[in-house]
mmCIF file with all atom_site columns, C-alpha atoms in Angstrom:
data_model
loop_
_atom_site.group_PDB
_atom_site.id
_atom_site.type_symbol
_atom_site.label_atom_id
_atom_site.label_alt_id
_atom_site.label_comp_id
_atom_site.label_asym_id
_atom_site.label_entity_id
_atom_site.label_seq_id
_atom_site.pdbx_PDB_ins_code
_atom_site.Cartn_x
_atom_site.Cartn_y
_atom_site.Cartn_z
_atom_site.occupancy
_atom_site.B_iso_or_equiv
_atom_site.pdbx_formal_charge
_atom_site.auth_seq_id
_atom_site.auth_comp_id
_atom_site.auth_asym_id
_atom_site.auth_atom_id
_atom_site.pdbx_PDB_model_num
ATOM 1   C CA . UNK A 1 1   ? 44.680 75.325  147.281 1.00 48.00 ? 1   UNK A CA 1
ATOM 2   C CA . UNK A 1 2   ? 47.164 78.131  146.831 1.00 48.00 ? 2   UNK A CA 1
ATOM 3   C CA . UNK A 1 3   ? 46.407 81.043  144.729 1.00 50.00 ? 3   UNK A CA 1
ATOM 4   C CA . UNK A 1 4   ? 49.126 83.435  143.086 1.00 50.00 ? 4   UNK A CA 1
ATOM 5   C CA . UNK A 1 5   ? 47.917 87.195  143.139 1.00 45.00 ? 5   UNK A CA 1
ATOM 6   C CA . UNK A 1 6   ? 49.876 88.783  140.286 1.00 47.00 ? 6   UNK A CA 1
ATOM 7   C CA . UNK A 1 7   ? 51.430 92.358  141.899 1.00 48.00 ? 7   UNK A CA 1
ATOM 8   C CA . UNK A 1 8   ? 50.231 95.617  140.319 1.00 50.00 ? 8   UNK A CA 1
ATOM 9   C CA . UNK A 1 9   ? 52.126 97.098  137.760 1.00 52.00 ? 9   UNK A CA 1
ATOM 10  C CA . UNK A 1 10  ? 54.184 100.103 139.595 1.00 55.00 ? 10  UNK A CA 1
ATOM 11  C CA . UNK A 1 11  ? 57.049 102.502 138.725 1.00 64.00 ? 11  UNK A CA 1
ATOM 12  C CA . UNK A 1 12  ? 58.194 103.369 141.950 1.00 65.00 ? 12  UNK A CA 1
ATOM 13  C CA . UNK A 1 13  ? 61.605 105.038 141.153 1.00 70.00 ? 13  UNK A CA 1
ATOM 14  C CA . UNK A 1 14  ? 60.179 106.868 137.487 1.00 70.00 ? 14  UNK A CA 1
ATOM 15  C CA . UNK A 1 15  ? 62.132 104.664 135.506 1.00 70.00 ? 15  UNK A CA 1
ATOM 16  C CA . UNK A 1 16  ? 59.527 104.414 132.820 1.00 66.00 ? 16  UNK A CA 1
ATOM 17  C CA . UNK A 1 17  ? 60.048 100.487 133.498 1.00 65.00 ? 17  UNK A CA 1
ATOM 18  C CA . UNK A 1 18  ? 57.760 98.452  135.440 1.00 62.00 ? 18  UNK A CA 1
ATOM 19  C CA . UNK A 1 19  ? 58.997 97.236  139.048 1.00 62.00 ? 19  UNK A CA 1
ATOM 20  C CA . UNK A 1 20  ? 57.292 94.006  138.771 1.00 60.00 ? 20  UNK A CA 1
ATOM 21  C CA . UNK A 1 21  ? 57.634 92.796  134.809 1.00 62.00 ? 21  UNK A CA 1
ATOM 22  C CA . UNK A 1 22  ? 60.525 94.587  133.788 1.00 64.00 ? 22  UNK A CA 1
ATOM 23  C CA . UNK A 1 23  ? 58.066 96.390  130.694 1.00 67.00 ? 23  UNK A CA 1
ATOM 24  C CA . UNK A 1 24  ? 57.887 99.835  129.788 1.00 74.00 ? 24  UNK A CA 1
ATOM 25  C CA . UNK A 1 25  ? 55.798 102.325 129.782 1.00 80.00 ? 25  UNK A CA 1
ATOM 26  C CA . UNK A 1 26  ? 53.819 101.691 125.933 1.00 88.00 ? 26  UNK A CA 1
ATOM 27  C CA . UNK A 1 27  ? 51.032 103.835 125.576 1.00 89.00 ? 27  UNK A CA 1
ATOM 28  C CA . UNK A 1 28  ? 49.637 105.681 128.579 1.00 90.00 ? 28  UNK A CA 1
ATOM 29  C CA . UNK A 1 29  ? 46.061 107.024 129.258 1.00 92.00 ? 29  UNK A CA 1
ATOM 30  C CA . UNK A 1 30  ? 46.036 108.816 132.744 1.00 88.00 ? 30  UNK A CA 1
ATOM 31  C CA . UNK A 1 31  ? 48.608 106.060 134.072 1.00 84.00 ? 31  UNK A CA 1
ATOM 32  C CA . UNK A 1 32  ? 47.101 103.301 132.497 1.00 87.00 ? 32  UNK A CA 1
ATOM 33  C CA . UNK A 1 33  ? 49.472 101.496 130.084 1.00 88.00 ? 33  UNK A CA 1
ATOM 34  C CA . UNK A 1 34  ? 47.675 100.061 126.971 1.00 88.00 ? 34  UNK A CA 1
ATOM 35  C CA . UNK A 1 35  ? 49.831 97.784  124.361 1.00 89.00 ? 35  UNK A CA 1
ATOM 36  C CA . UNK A 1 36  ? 48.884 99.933  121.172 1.00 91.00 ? 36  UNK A CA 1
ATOM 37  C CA . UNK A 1 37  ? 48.029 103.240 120.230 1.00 94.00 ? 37  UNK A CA 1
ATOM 38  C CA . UNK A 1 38  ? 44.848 102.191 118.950 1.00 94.00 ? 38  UNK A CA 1
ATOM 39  C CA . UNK A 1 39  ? 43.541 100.565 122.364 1.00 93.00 ? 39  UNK A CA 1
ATOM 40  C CA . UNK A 1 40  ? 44.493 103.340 124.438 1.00 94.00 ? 40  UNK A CA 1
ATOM 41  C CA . UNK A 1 41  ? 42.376 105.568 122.264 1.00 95.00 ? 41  UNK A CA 1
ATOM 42  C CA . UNK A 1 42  ? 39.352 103.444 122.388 1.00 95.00 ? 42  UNK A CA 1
ATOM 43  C CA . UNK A 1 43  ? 39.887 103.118 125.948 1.00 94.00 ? 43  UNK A CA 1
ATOM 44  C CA . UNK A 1 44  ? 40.215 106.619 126.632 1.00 96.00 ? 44  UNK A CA 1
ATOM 45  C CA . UNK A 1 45  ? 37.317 108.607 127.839 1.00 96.00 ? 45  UNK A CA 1
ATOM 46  C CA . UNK A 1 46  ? 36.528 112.432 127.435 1.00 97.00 ? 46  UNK A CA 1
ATOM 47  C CA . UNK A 1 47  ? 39.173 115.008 128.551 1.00 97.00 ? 47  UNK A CA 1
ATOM 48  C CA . UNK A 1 48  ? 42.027 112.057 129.005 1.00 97.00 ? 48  UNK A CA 1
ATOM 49  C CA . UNK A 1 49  ? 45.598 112.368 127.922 1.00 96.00 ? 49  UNK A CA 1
ATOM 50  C CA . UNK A 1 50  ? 47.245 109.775 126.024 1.00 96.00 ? 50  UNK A CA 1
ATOM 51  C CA . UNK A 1 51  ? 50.820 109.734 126.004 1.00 95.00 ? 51  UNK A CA 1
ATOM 52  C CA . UNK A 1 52  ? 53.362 107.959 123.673 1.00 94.00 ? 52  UNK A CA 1
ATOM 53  C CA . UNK A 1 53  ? 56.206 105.760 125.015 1.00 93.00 ? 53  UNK A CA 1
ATOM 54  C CA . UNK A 1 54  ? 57.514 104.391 122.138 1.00 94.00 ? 54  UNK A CA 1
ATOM 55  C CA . UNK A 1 55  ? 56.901 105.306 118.539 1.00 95.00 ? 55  UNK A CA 1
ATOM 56  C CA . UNK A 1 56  ? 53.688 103.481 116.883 1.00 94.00 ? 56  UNK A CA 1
ATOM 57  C CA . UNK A 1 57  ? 52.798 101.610 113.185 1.00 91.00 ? 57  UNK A CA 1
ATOM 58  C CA . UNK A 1 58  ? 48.591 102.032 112.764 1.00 89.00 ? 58  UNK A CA 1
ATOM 59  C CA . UNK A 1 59  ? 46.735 99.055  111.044 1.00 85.00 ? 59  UNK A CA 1
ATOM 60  C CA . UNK A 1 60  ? 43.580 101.382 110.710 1.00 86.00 ? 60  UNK A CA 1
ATOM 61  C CA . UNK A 1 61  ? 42.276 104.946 111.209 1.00 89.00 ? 61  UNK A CA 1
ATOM 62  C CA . UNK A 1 62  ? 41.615 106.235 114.586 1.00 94.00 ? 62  UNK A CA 1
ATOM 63  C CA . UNK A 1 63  ? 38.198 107.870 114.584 1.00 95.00 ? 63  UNK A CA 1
ATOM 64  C CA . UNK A 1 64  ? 37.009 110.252 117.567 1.00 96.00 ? 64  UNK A CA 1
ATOM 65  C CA . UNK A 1 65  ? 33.380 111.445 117.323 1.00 96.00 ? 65  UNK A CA 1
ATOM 66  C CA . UNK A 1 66  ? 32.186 112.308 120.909 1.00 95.00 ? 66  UNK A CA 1
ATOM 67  C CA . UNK A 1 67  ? 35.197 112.460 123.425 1.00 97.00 ? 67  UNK A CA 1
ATOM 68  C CA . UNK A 1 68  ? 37.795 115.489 123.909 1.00 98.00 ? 68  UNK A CA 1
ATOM 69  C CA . UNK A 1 69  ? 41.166 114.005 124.151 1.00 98.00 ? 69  UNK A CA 1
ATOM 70  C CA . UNK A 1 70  ? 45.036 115.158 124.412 1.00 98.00 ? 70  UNK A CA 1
ATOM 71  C CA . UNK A 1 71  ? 47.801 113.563 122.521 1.00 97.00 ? 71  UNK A CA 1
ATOM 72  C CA . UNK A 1 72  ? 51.252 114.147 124.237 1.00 97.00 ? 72  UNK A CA 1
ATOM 73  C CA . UNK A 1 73  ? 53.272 112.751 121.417 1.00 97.00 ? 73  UNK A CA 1
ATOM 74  C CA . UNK A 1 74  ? 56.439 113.127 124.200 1.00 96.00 ? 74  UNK A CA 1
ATOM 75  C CA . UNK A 1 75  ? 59.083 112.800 121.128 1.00 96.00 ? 75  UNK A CA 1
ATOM 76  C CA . UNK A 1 76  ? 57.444 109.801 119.520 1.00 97.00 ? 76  UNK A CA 1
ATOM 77  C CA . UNK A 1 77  ? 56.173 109.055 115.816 1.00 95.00 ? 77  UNK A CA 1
ATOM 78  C CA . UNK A 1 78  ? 52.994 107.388 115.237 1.00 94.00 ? 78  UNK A CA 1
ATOM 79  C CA . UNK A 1 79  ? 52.658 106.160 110.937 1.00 88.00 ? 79  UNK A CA 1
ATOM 80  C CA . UNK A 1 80  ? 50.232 104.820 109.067 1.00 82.00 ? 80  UNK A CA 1
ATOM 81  C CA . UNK A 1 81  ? 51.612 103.491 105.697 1.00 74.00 ? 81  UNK A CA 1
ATOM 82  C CA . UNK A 1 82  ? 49.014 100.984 104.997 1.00 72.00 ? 82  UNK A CA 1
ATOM 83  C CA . UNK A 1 83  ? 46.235 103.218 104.719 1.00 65.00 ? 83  UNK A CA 1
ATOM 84  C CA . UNK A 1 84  ? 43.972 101.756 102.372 1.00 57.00 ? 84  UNK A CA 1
ATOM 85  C CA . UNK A 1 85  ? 40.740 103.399 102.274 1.00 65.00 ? 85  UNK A CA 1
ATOM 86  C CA . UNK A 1 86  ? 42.559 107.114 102.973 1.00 65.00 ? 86  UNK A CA 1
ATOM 87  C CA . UNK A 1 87  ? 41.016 108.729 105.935 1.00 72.00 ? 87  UNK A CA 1
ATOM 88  C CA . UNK A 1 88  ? 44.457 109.484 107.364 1.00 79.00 ? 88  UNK A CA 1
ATOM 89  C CA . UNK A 1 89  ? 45.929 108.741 110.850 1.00 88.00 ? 89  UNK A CA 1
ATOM 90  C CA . UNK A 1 90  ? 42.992 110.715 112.849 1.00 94.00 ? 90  UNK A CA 1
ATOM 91  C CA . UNK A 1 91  ? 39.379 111.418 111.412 1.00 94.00 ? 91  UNK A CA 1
ATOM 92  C CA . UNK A 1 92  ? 37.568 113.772 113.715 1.00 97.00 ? 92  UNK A CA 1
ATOM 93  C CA . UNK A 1 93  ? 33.874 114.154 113.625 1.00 97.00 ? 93  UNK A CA 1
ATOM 94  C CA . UNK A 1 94  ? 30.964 114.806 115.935 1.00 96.00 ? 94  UNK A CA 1
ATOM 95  C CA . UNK A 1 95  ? 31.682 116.758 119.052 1.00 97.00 ? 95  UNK A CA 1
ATOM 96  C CA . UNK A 1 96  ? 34.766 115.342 119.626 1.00 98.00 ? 96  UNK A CA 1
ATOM 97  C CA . UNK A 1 97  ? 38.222 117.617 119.801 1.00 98.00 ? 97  UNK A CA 1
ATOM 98  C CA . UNK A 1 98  ? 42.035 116.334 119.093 1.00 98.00 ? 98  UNK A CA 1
ATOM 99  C CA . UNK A 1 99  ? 44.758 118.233 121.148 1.00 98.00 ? 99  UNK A CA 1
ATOM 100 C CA . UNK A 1 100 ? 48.164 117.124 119.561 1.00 98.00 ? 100 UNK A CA 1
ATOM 101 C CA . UNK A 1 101 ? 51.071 118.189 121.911 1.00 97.00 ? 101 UNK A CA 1
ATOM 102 C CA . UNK A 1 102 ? 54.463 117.135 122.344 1.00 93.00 ? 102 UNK A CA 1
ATOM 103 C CA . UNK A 1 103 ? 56.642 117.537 119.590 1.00 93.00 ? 103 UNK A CA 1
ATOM 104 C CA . UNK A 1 104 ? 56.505 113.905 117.932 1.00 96.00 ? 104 UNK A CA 1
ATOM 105 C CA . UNK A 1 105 ? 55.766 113.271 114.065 1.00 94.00 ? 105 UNK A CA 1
ATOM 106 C CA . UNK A 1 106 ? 52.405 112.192 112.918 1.00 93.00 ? 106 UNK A CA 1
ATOM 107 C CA . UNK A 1 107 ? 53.582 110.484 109.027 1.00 87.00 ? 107 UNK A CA 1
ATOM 108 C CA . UNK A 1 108 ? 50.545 109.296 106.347 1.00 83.00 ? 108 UNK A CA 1
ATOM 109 C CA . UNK A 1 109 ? 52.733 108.390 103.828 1.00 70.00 ? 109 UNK A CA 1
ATOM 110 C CA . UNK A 1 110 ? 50.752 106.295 102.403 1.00 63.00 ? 110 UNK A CA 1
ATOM 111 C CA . UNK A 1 111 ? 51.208 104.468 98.711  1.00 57.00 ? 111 UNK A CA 1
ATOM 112 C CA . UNK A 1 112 ? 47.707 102.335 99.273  1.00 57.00 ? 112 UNK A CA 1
ATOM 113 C CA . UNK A 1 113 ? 45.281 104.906 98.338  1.00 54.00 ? 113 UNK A CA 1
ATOM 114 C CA . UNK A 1 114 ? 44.555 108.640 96.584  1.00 55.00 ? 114 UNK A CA 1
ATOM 115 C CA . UNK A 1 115 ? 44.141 111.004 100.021 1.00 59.00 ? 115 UNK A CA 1
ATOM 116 C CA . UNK A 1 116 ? 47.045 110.404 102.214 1.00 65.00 ? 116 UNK A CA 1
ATOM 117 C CA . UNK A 1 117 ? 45.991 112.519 105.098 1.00 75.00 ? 117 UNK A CA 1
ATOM 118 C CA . UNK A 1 118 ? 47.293 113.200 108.599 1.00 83.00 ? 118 UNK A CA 1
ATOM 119 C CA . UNK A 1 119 ? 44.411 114.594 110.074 1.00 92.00 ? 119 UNK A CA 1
ATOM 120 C CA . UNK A 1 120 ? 40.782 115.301 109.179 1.00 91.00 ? 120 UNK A CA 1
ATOM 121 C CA . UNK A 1 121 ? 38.085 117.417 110.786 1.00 96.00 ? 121 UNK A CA 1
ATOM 122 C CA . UNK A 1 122 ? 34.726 117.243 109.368 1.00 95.00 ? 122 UNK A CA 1
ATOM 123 C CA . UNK A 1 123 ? 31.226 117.378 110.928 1.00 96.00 ? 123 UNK A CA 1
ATOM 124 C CA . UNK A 1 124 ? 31.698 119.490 113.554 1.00 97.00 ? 124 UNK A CA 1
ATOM 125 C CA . UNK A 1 125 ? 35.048 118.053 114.632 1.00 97.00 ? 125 UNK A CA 1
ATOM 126 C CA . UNK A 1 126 ? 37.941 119.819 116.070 1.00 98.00 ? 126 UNK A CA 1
ATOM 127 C CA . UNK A 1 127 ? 41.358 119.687 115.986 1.00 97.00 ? 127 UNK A CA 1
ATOM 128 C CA . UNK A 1 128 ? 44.258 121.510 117.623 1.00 98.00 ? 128 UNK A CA 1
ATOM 129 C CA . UNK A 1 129 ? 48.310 121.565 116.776 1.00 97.00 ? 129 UNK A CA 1
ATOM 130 C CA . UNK A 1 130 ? 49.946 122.804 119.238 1.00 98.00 ? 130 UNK A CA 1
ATOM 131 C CA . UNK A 1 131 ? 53.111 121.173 118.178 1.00 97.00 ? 131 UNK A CA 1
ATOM 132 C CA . UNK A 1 132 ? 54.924 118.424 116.657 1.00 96.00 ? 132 UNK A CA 1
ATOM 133 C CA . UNK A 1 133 ? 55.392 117.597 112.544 1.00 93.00 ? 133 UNK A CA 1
ATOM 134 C CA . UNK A 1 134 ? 52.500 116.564 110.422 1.00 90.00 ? 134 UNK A CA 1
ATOM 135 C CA . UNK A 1 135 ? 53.890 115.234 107.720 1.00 85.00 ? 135 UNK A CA 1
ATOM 136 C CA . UNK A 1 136 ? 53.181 112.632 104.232 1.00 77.00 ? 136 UNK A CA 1
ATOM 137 C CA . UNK A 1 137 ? 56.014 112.762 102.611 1.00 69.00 ? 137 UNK A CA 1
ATOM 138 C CA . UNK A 1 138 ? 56.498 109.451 100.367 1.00 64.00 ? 138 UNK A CA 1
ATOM 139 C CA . UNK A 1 139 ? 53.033 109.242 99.717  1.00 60.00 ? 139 UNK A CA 1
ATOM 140 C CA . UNK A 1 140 ? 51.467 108.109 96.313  1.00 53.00 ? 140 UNK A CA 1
ATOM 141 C CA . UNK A 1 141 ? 52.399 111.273 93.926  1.00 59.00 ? 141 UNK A CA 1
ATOM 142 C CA . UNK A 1 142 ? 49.269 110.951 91.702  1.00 56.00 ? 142 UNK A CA 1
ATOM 143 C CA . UNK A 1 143 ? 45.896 109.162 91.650  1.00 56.00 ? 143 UNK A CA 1
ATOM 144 C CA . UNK A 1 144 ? 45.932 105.786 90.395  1.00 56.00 ? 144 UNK A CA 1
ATOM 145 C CA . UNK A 1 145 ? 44.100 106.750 87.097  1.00 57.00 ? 145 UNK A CA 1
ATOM 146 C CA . UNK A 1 146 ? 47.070 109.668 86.429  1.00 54.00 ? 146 UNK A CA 1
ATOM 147 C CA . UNK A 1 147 ? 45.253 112.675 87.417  1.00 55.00 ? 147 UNK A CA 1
ATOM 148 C CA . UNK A 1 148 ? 46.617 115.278 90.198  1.00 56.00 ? 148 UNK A CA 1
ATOM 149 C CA . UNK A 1 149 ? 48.052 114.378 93.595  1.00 54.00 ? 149 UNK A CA 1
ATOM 150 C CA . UNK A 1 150 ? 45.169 114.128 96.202  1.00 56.00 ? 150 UNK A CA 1
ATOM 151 C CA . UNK A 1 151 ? 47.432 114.284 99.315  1.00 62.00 ? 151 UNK A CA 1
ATOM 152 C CA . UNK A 1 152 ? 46.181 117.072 101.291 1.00 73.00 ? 152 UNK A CA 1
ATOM 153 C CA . UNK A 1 153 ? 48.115 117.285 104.447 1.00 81.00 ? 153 UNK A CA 1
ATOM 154 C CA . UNK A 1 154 ? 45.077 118.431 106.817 1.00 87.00 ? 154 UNK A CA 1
ATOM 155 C CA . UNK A 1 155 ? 41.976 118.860 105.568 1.00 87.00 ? 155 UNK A CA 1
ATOM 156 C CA . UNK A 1 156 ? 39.039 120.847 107.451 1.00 92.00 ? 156 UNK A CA 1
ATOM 157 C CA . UNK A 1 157 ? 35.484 120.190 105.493 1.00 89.00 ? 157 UNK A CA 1
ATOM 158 C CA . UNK A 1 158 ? 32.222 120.316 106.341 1.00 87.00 ? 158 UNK A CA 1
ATOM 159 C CA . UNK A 1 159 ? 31.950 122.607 109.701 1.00 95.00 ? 159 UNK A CA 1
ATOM 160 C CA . UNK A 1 160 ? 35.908 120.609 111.180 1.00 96.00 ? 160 UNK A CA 1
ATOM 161 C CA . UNK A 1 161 ? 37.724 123.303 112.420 1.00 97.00 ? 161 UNK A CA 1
ATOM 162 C CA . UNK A 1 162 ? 41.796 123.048 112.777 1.00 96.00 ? 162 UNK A CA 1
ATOM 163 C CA . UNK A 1 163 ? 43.576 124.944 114.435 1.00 97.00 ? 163 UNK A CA 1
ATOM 164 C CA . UNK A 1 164 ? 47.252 125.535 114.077 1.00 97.00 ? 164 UNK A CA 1
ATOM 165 C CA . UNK A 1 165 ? 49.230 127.251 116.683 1.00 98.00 ? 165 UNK A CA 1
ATOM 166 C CA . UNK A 1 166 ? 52.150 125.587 116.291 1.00 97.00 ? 166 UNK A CA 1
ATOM 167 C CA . UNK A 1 167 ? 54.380 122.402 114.224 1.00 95.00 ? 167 UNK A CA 1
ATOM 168 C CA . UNK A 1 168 ? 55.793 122.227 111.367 1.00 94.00 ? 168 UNK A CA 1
ATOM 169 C CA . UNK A 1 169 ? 54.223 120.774 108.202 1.00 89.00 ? 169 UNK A CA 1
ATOM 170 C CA . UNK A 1 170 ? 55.345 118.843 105.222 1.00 84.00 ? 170 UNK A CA 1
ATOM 171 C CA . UNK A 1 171 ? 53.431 118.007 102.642 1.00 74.00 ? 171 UNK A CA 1
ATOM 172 C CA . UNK A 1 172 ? 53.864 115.789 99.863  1.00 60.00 ? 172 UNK A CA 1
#
């Protein structure tokens, strides 16, 4: 019996492609390449970078509640327009702390529900800009029963903490 050993996935001249398959980079967590943003969070443990490759469509809300973790958005956009239930792109709770670096765009323009928010810090969670744009524009205008437009940006409630040092904001 012969066995084929499948070679490692490298990137010896910094291409961003890989030697072996011919793929690039997708979405990196300390120089392991996951195929969505969403599994390279969950993989991710505390005080790992993630950074972007390519730009990235969500299919649900990315909660962090215990890990601390950097998002080098390296360019990139990461959008959520099928946000249903309306906790935004990130919901950070617990002792767990967002770093969002890299000057990408982070858009929850959203028409599926009444809160179309970026980024949400409550229970103790933290969050820090340090660039990039947050932004919802095209979002639903008003609630589905008429009443005023729910779409706040960023929200900070009960004892989340953001923290803006830098990025540019647009709000719906």
């Amino acid at each position: 019996n012969s066995w084929i050993i499948p070679a490692a996935h490298t990137d010896a001249n910094e291409d961003d492609m890989c030697d072996v398959c011919g793929n690039g980079k997708k979405f990196v967590v300390d120089s392991v390449n996951y195929a969505t943003v969403e599994e390279a969070f969950a993989n991710a443990s505390n005080n790992s970078t993630i950074t972007l490759y390519e730009d990235a469509e969500l299919t649900q809300t990315i909660a962090l509640t215990d890990r601390k973790i950097t998002l080098n958005m390296n360019g990139k956009t990461i959008t959520f327009a099928n946000d249903t239930i309306g906790d935004g792109i990130f919901v950070v709770t617990g002792t767990a702390e967002l770093v969002i670096d890299g000057n990408g765009t982070l858009n929850s323009a959203s028409l599926l529900n009444d809160y179309s928010m970026c980024l949400w810090a409550k229970d103790g969670g933290k969050i820090v800009v340090n660039s990039g744009t947050i932004t919802n524009v095209g979002a639903k205008d008003a609630e589905d029963n008429g009443t005023f437009n729910n779409n706040e940006l960023i929200y900070a409630g009960a004892n989340g903490e953001i923290i803006i040092n830098g990025g540019t904001f647009i709000g719906n």
